[in-house]
Amino acid sequence: MTERSDHVDFMRAQWARELPDVDTGGMAILGRARRVTLQVRPAIEAVFAAHQMDAGEFDVLATLLRSGAPYRLRPTELYKSLMISSGGLSDRLARLAAARLVARPAADDDARSLPVQLTEKGRRRIEAAFRADMALEAELLRPLSEKEQRALAFLLRKLALSLEA
Amino acid sequence: MTERSDHVDFMRAQWARELPDVDTGGMAILGRARRVTLQVRPAIEAVFAAHQMDAGEFDVLATLLRSGAPYRLRPTELYKSLMISSGGLSDRLARLAAARLVARPAADDDARSLPVQLTEKGRRRIEAAFRADMALEAELLRPLSEKEQRALAFLLRKLALSLEA
DNA sequence: TAAGATTGAGTCTTCAATCTTA
DNA sequence: TAAGATTGAAGACTCAATCTTA
């Protein structure tokens, strides 16, 4: 028995009235995924801000940290993984380097690229931010049971796999 | 039997190696929701572009269309529904008005706000764009069975409801 | 020639200040 | 005084052009 309606239910009801012949099933999944993403964003960004960084900087630093020691990647690896443009990454790196969270040591092999490496300051800061982020996300999901969380993760994973193909 | 790994599996494996004590379960859901949203974005924006609009303009026009005749809302109703700033909306409205897709008739009651109303040109264009968008989204979800789609929509809905509370 | 990365122009956004009407 | 909306400044992104090295 599910009495309440979420915002997507509301939108779909409006569309059903206005354009009854259109199948809005895509919105029930992709629209909700986007909506959920936007909803949790402010709380997550508040965590980042508490650790003196924004979401874009977090993504760069987190990618470096999870790559493991020596926490060093090339710009191309970074922007492809982050799904942003190479130009956008250059700006982020300039900001992070100015804050001494990353360094740009000389490359040993390919002189076209300056590697990006986490500084010790950067490593400490991103680890703290990541722990806080994961704690928050787990908290946000608490209304779902363990079983529901597993099922949701499984289905999203299947969808993600089909899109990556 | 699920052999392949998606990008989130890959990231979680890296985190498990680097920070084994951190529970990354939140990423399995919220990270994937964000990832899926980003993945489908380019294809959806291509549909919008084919209808001479960008995503921000689509959202405004679609909100007006689903509100039903006379397809008129106040700016405050629009930016709250769209989850953007009031300033951001003002710019979008200026662009849409310049393209004659919306009009700004005088308000009958509250003179502080100029209502936003879909023109006939705007109504035709957003209807076509919306139909194409829904067709694309349904297509993107085809790899999931009917049953899986229902289950995924149900769980996302439950999550959305808990976040809206 | 191609690949890696940066720069600069243009676009869209948020934030804060402001103006107008309730 | 408060609410609704717009404006202008600042920030971050994409795209295209450019520069350097492979």
PDB file of C-alpha atoms in Angstrom, chain A:
ATOM      1  CA  MET A   1       0.000   0.000   0.000  1.00  0.00           C
ATOM      2  CA  THR A   2       1.720   3.154  -1.194  1.00  0.00           C
ATOM      3  CA  GLU A   3      -0.407   6.196  -0.630  1.00  0.00           C
ATOM      4  CA  ARG A   4       1.988   9.101  -1.063  1.00  0.00           C
ATOM      5  CA  SER A   5       3.189  10.413  -4.385  1.00  0.00           C
ATOM      6  CA  ASP A   6       6.643  11.686  -5.205  1.00  0.00           C
ATOM      7  CA  HIS A   7       7.355  14.505  -7.582  1.00  0.00           C
ATOM      8  CA  VAL A   8       7.732  12.207 -10.568  1.00  0.00           C
ATOM      9  CA  ASP A   9       4.306  10.697  -9.886  1.00  0.00           C
ATOM     10  CA  PHE A  10       2.944  14.219  -9.941  1.00  0.00           C
ATOM     11  CA  MET A  11       4.656  15.044 -13.228  1.00  0.00           C
ATOM     12  CA  ARG A  12       3.534  11.825 -14.877  1.00  0.00           C
ATOM     13  CA  ALA A  13      -0.053  12.477 -13.818  1.00  0.00           C
ATOM     14  CA  GLN A  14       0.136  15.884 -15.471  1.00  0.00           C
ATOM     15  CA  TRP A  15       1.537  14.400 -18.657  1.00  0.00           C
ATOM     16  CA  ALA A  16      -1.139  11.701 -18.661  1.00  0.00           C
ATOM     17  CA  ARG A  17      -3.734  14.429 -18.692  1.00  0.00           C
ATOM     18  CA  GLU A  18      -2.010  16.591 -21.273  1.00  0.00           C
ATOM     19  CA  LEU A  19      -0.594  13.977 -23.677  1.00  0.00           C
ATOM     20  CA  PRO A  20      -2.345  10.698 -22.805  1.00  0.00           C
ATOM     21  CA  ASP A  21      -0.815   8.734 -25.658  1.00  0.00           C
ATOM     22  CA  VAL A  22       2.805   9.273 -24.594  1.00  0.00           C
ATOM     23  CA  ASP A  23       4.544   6.543 -22.596  1.00  0.00           C
ATOM     24  CA  THR A  24       6.356   8.319 -19.763  1.00  0.00           C
ATOM     25  CA  GLY A  25       7.854   5.159 -18.332  1.00  0.00           C
ATOM     26  CA  GLY A  26      11.374   6.407 -18.997  1.00  0.00           C
ATOM     27  CA  MET A  27      10.793   9.238 -16.578  1.00  0.00           C
ATOM     28  CA  ALA A  28       9.872   6.794 -13.829  1.00  0.00           C
ATOM     29  CA  ILE A  29      13.461   5.592 -13.854  1.00  0.00           C
ATOM     30  CA  LEU A  30      15.721   8.150 -15.550  1.00  0.00           C
ATOM     31  CA  GLY A  31      13.756  11.122 -14.295  1.00  0.00           C
ATOM     32  CA  ARG A  32      13.852   9.780 -10.759  1.00  0.00           C
ATOM     33  CA  ALA A  33      17.546   8.971 -10.976  1.00  0.00           C
ATOM     34  CA  ARG A  34      18.211  12.558 -11.985  1.00  0.00           C
ATOM     35  CA  ARG A  35      15.866  13.907  -9.348  1.00  0.00           C
ATOM     36  CA  VAL A  36      17.454  11.826  -6.585  1.00  0.00           C
ATOM     37  CA  THR A  37      20.884  12.957  -7.726  1.00  0.00           C
ATOM     38  CA  LEU A  38      19.848  16.601  -7.582  1.00  0.00           C
ATOM     39  CA  GLN A  39      18.124  16.158  -4.228  1.00  0.00           C
ATOM     40  CA  VAL A  40      21.138  14.758  -2.408  1.00  0.00           C
ATOM     41  CA  ARG A  41      23.535  17.214  -4.021  1.00  0.00           C
ATOM     42  CA  PRO A  42      23.231  20.114  -1.533  1.00  0.00           C
ATOM     43  CA  ALA A  43      23.903  17.907   1.498  1.00  0.00           C
ATOM     44  CA  ILE A  44      26.888  16.291  -0.163  1.00  0.00           C
ATOM     45  CA  GLU A  45      28.290  19.627  -1.278  1.00  0.00           C
ATOM     46  CA  ALA A  46      27.970  20.879   2.276  1.00  0.00           C
ATOM     47  CA  VAL A  47      30.263  18.033   3.337  1.00  0.00           C
ATOM     48  CA  PHE A  48      32.766  19.022   0.666  1.00  0.00           C
ATOM     49  CA  ALA A  49      32.598  22.657   1.726  1.00  0.00           C
ATOM     50  CA  ALA A  50      33.275  21.628   5.329  1.00  0.00           C
ATOM     51  CA  HIS A  51      36.507  20.166   4.005  1.00  0.00           C
ATOM     52  CA  GLN A  52      37.433  23.280   2.008  1.00  0.00           C
ATOM     53  CA  MET A  53      36.712  21.954  -1.455  1.00  0.00           C
ATOM     54  CA  ASP A  54      33.984  21.916  -4.072  1.00  0.00           C
ATOM     55  CA  ALA A  55      32.494  18.927  -5.862  1.00  0.00           C
ATOM     56  CA  GLY A  56      34.765  19.206  -8.885  1.00  0.00           C
ATOM     57  CA  GLU A  57      37.874  19.306  -6.757  1.00  0.00           C
ATOM     58  CA  PHE A  58      36.614  16.400  -4.665  1.00  0.00           C
ATOM     59  CA  ASP A  59      36.217  14.259  -7.777  1.00  0.00           C
ATOM     60  CA  VAL A  60      39.775  14.929  -8.898  1.00  0.00           C
ATOM     61  CA  LEU A  61      41.309  14.297  -5.486  1.00  0.00           C
ATOM     62  CA  ALA A  62      39.210  11.180  -4.869  1.00  0.00           C
ATOM     63  CA  THR A  63      40.233   9.727  -8.215  1.00  0.00           C
ATOM     64  CA  LEU A  64      43.861  10.241  -7.308  1.00  0.00           C
ATOM     65  CA  LEU A  65      43.484   8.719  -3.846  1.00  0.00           C
ATOM     66  CA  ARG A  66      41.702   5.581  -4.988  1.00  0.00           C
ATOM     67  CA  SER A  67      44.318   5.032  -7.684  1.00  0.00           C
ATOM     68  CA  GLY A  68      46.663   4.103  -4.816  1.00  0.00           C
ATOM     69  CA  ALA A  69      50.255   5.074  -4.092  1.00  0.00           C
ATOM     70  CA  PRO A  70      51.987   7.069  -5.457  1.00  0.00           C
ATOM     71  CA  TYR A  71      48.622   8.814  -6.058  1.00  0.00           C
ATOM     72  CA  ARG A  72      49.697  10.013  -9.449  1.00  0.00           C
ATOM     73  CA  LEU A  73      47.769  10.119 -12.746  1.00  0.00           C
ATOM     74  CA  ARG A  74      48.046  11.876 -16.079  1.00  0.00           C
ATOM     75  CA  PRO A  75      45.572  14.638 -16.976  1.00  0.00           C
ATOM     76  CA  THR A  76      44.075  12.523 -19.759  1.00  0.00           C
ATOM     77  CA  GLU A  77      43.353   9.662 -17.389  1.00  0.00           C
ATOM     78  CA  LEU A  78      41.678  12.106 -15.049  1.00  0.00           C
ATOM     79  CA  TYR A  79      39.376  13.949 -17.422  1.00  0.00           C
ATOM     80  CA  LYS A  80      38.212  10.775 -19.129  1.00  0.00           C
ATOM     81  CA  SER A  81      37.404   9.182 -15.803  1.00  0.00           C
ATOM     82  CA  LEU A  82      35.634  12.324 -14.602  1.00  0.00           C
ATOM     83  CA  MET A  83      33.654  12.732 -17.832  1.00  0.00           C
ATOM     84  CA  ILE A  84      34.598  16.387 -18.225  1.00  0.00           C
ATOM     85  CA  SER A  85      36.445  18.233 -20.964  1.00  0.00           C
ATOM     86  CA  SER A  86      40.199  18.504 -20.973  1.00  0.00           C
ATOM     87  CA  GLY A  87      39.874  22.257 -20.686  1.00  0.00           C
ATOM     88  CA  GLY A  88      37.691  21.976 -17.633  1.00  0.00           C
ATOM     89  CA  LEU A  89      40.244  19.742 -15.991  1.00  0.00           C
ATOM     90  CA  SER A  90      43.069  22.182 -16.637  1.00  0.00           C
ATOM     91  CA  ASP A  91      41.238  24.806 -14.617  1.00  0.00           C
ATOM     92  CA  ARG A  92      40.554  22.449 -11.732  1.00  0.00           C
ATOM     93  CA  LEU A  93      44.183  21.409 -11.639  1.00  0.00           C
ATOM     94  CA  ALA A  94      45.326  25.007 -11.564  1.00  0.00           C
ATOM     95  CA  ARG A  95      43.115  25.641  -8.536  1.00  0.00           C
ATOM     96  CA  LEU A  96      44.215  22.479  -6.756  1.00  0.00           C
ATOM     97  CA  ALA A  97      47.868  23.196  -7.441  1.00  0.00           C
ATOM     98  CA  ALA A  98      47.459  26.742  -6.115  1.00  0.00           C
ATOM     99  CA  ALA A  99      46.005  25.269  -2.902  1.00  0.00           C
ATOM    100  CA  ARG A 100      48.979  22.879  -2.719  1.00  0.00           C
ATOM    101  CA  LEU A 101      46.645  19.868  -2.753  1.00  0.00           C
ATOM    102  CA  VAL A 102      48.283  18.449  -5.873  1.00  0.00           C
ATOM    103  CA  ALA A 103      51.738  18.851  -7.387  1.00  0.00           C
ATOM    104  CA  ARG A 104      52.769  18.693 -11.032  1.00  0.00           C
ATOM    105  CA  PRO A 105      56.092  16.839 -11.042  1.00  0.00           C
ATOM    106  CA  ALA A 106      57.998  16.386 -14.287  1.00  0.00           C
ATOM    107  CA  ALA A 107      57.106  13.276 -16.288  1.00  0.00           C
ATOM    108  CA  ASP A 108      59.698  10.554 -16.516  1.00  0.00           C
ATOM    109  CA  ASP A 109      58.588   9.210 -19.885  1.00  0.00           C
ATOM    110  CA  ASP A 110      56.240  11.417 -21.931  1.00  0.00           C
ATOM    111  CA  ALA A 111      57.203  15.080 -21.812  1.00  0.00           C
ATOM    112  CA  ARG A 112      53.874  16.189 -23.301  1.00  0.00           C
ATOM    113  CA  SER A 113      52.073  15.666 -20.049  1.00  0.00           C
ATOM    114  CA  LEU A 114      52.692  16.929 -16.533  1.00  0.00           C
ATOM    115  CA  PRO A 115      51.488  14.245 -14.111  1.00  0.00           C
ATOM    116  CA  VAL A 116      49.137  15.170 -11.296  1.00  0.00           C
ATOM    117  CA  GLN A 117      50.138  13.941  -7.874  1.00  0.00           C
ATOM    118  CA  LEU A 118      48.431  14.208  -4.521  1.00  0.00           C
ATOM    119  CA  THR A 119      50.480  16.098  -1.940  1.00  0.00           C
ATOM    120  CA  GLU A 120      50.520  14.874   1.639  1.00  0.00           C
ATOM    121  CA  LYS A 121      48.224  17.762   2.507  1.00  0.00           C
ATOM    122  CA  GLY A 122      45.924  16.741  -0.322  1.00  0.00           C
ATOM    123  CA  ARG A 123      45.962  13.103   0.721  1.00  0.00           C
ATOM    124  CA  ARG A 124      44.938  13.899   4.284  1.00  0.00           C
ATOM    125  CA  ARG A 125      42.221  16.272   3.209  1.00  0.00           C
ATOM    126  CA  ILE A 126      40.594  14.042   0.611  1.00  0.00           C
ATOM    127  CA  GLU A 127      40.634  11.037   2.908  1.00  0.00           C
ATOM    128  CA  ALA A 128      38.721  12.976   5.552  1.00  0.00           C
ATOM    129  CA  ALA A 129      36.286  14.339   2.973  1.00  0.00           C
ATOM    130  CA  PHE A 130      35.699  10.922   1.458  1.00  0.00           C
ATOM    131  CA  ARG A 131      34.992   9.309   4.824  1.00  0.00           C
ATOM    132  CA  ALA A 132      32.505  12.044   5.658  1.00  0.00           C
ATOM    133  CA  ASP A 133      30.847  11.734   2.246  1.00  0.00           C
ATOM    134  CA  MET A 134      30.388   7.978   2.523  1.00  0.00           C
ATOM    135  CA  ALA A 135      29.009   8.346   6.045  1.00  0.00           C
ATOM    136  CA  LEU A 136      26.483  10.875   4.813  1.00  0.00           C
ATOM    137  CA  GLU A 137      25.434   8.781   1.816  1.00  0.00           C
ATOM    138  CA  ALA A 138      24.913   5.728   3.998  1.00  0.00           C
ATOM    139  CA  GLU A 139      22.772   7.875   6.253  1.00  0.00           C
ATOM    140  CA  LEU A 140      20.685   9.143   3.352  1.00  0.00           C
ATOM    141  CA  LEU A 141      19.946   5.556   2.327  1.00  0.00           C
ATOM    142  CA  ARG A 142      18.919   4.419   5.799  1.00  0.00           C
ATOM    143  CA  PRO A 143      15.195   4.675   5.006  1.00  0.00           C
ATOM    144  CA  LEU A 144      15.672   1.710   2.665  1.00  0.00           C
ATOM    145  CA  SER A 145      16.146  -1.736   4.154  1.00  0.00           C
ATOM    146  CA  GLU A 146      19.312  -3.717   3.543  1.00  0.00           C
ATOM    147  CA  LYS A 147      17.434  -5.883   1.124  1.00  0.00           C
ATOM    148  CA  GLU A 148      15.994  -2.925  -0.766  1.00  0.00           C
ATOM    149  CA  GLN A 149      19.404  -1.319  -0.993  1.00  0.00           C
ATOM    150  CA  ARG A 150      20.881  -4.483  -2.456  1.00  0.00           C
ATOM    151  CA  ALA A 151      18.067  -4.802  -4.982  1.00  0.00           C
ATOM    152  CA  LEU A 152      18.317  -1.154  -6.005  1.00  0.00           C
ATOM    153  CA  ALA A 153      22.085  -1.332  -6.396  1.00  0.00           C
ATOM    154  CA  PHE A 154      21.748  -4.498  -8.454  1.00  0.00           C
ATOM    155  CA  LEU A 155      19.234  -2.994 -10.870  1.00  0.00           C
ATOM    156  CA  LEU A 156      21.118   0.273 -11.246  1.00  0.00           C
ATOM    157  CA  ARG A 157      24.233  -1.735 -11.930  1.00  0.00           C
ATOM    158  CA  LYS A 158      22.483  -3.660 -14.661  1.00  0.00           C
ATOM    159  CA  LEU A 159      21.276  -0.410 -16.213  1.00  0.00           C
ATOM    160  CA  ALA A 160      24.731   1.135 -15.946  1.00  0.00           C
ATOM    161  CA  LEU A 161      26.263  -1.896 -17.632  1.00  0.00           C
ATOM    162  CA  SER A 162      23.842  -1.664 -20.530  1.00  0.00           C
ATOM    163  CA  LEU A 163      24.653   2.023 -20.992  1.00  0.00           C
ATOM    164  CA  GLU A 164      28.405   1.543 -20.815  1.00  0.00           C
ATOM    165  CA  ALA A 165      28.306  -1.031 -23.577  1.00  0.00           C
TER     166      ALA A 165
END
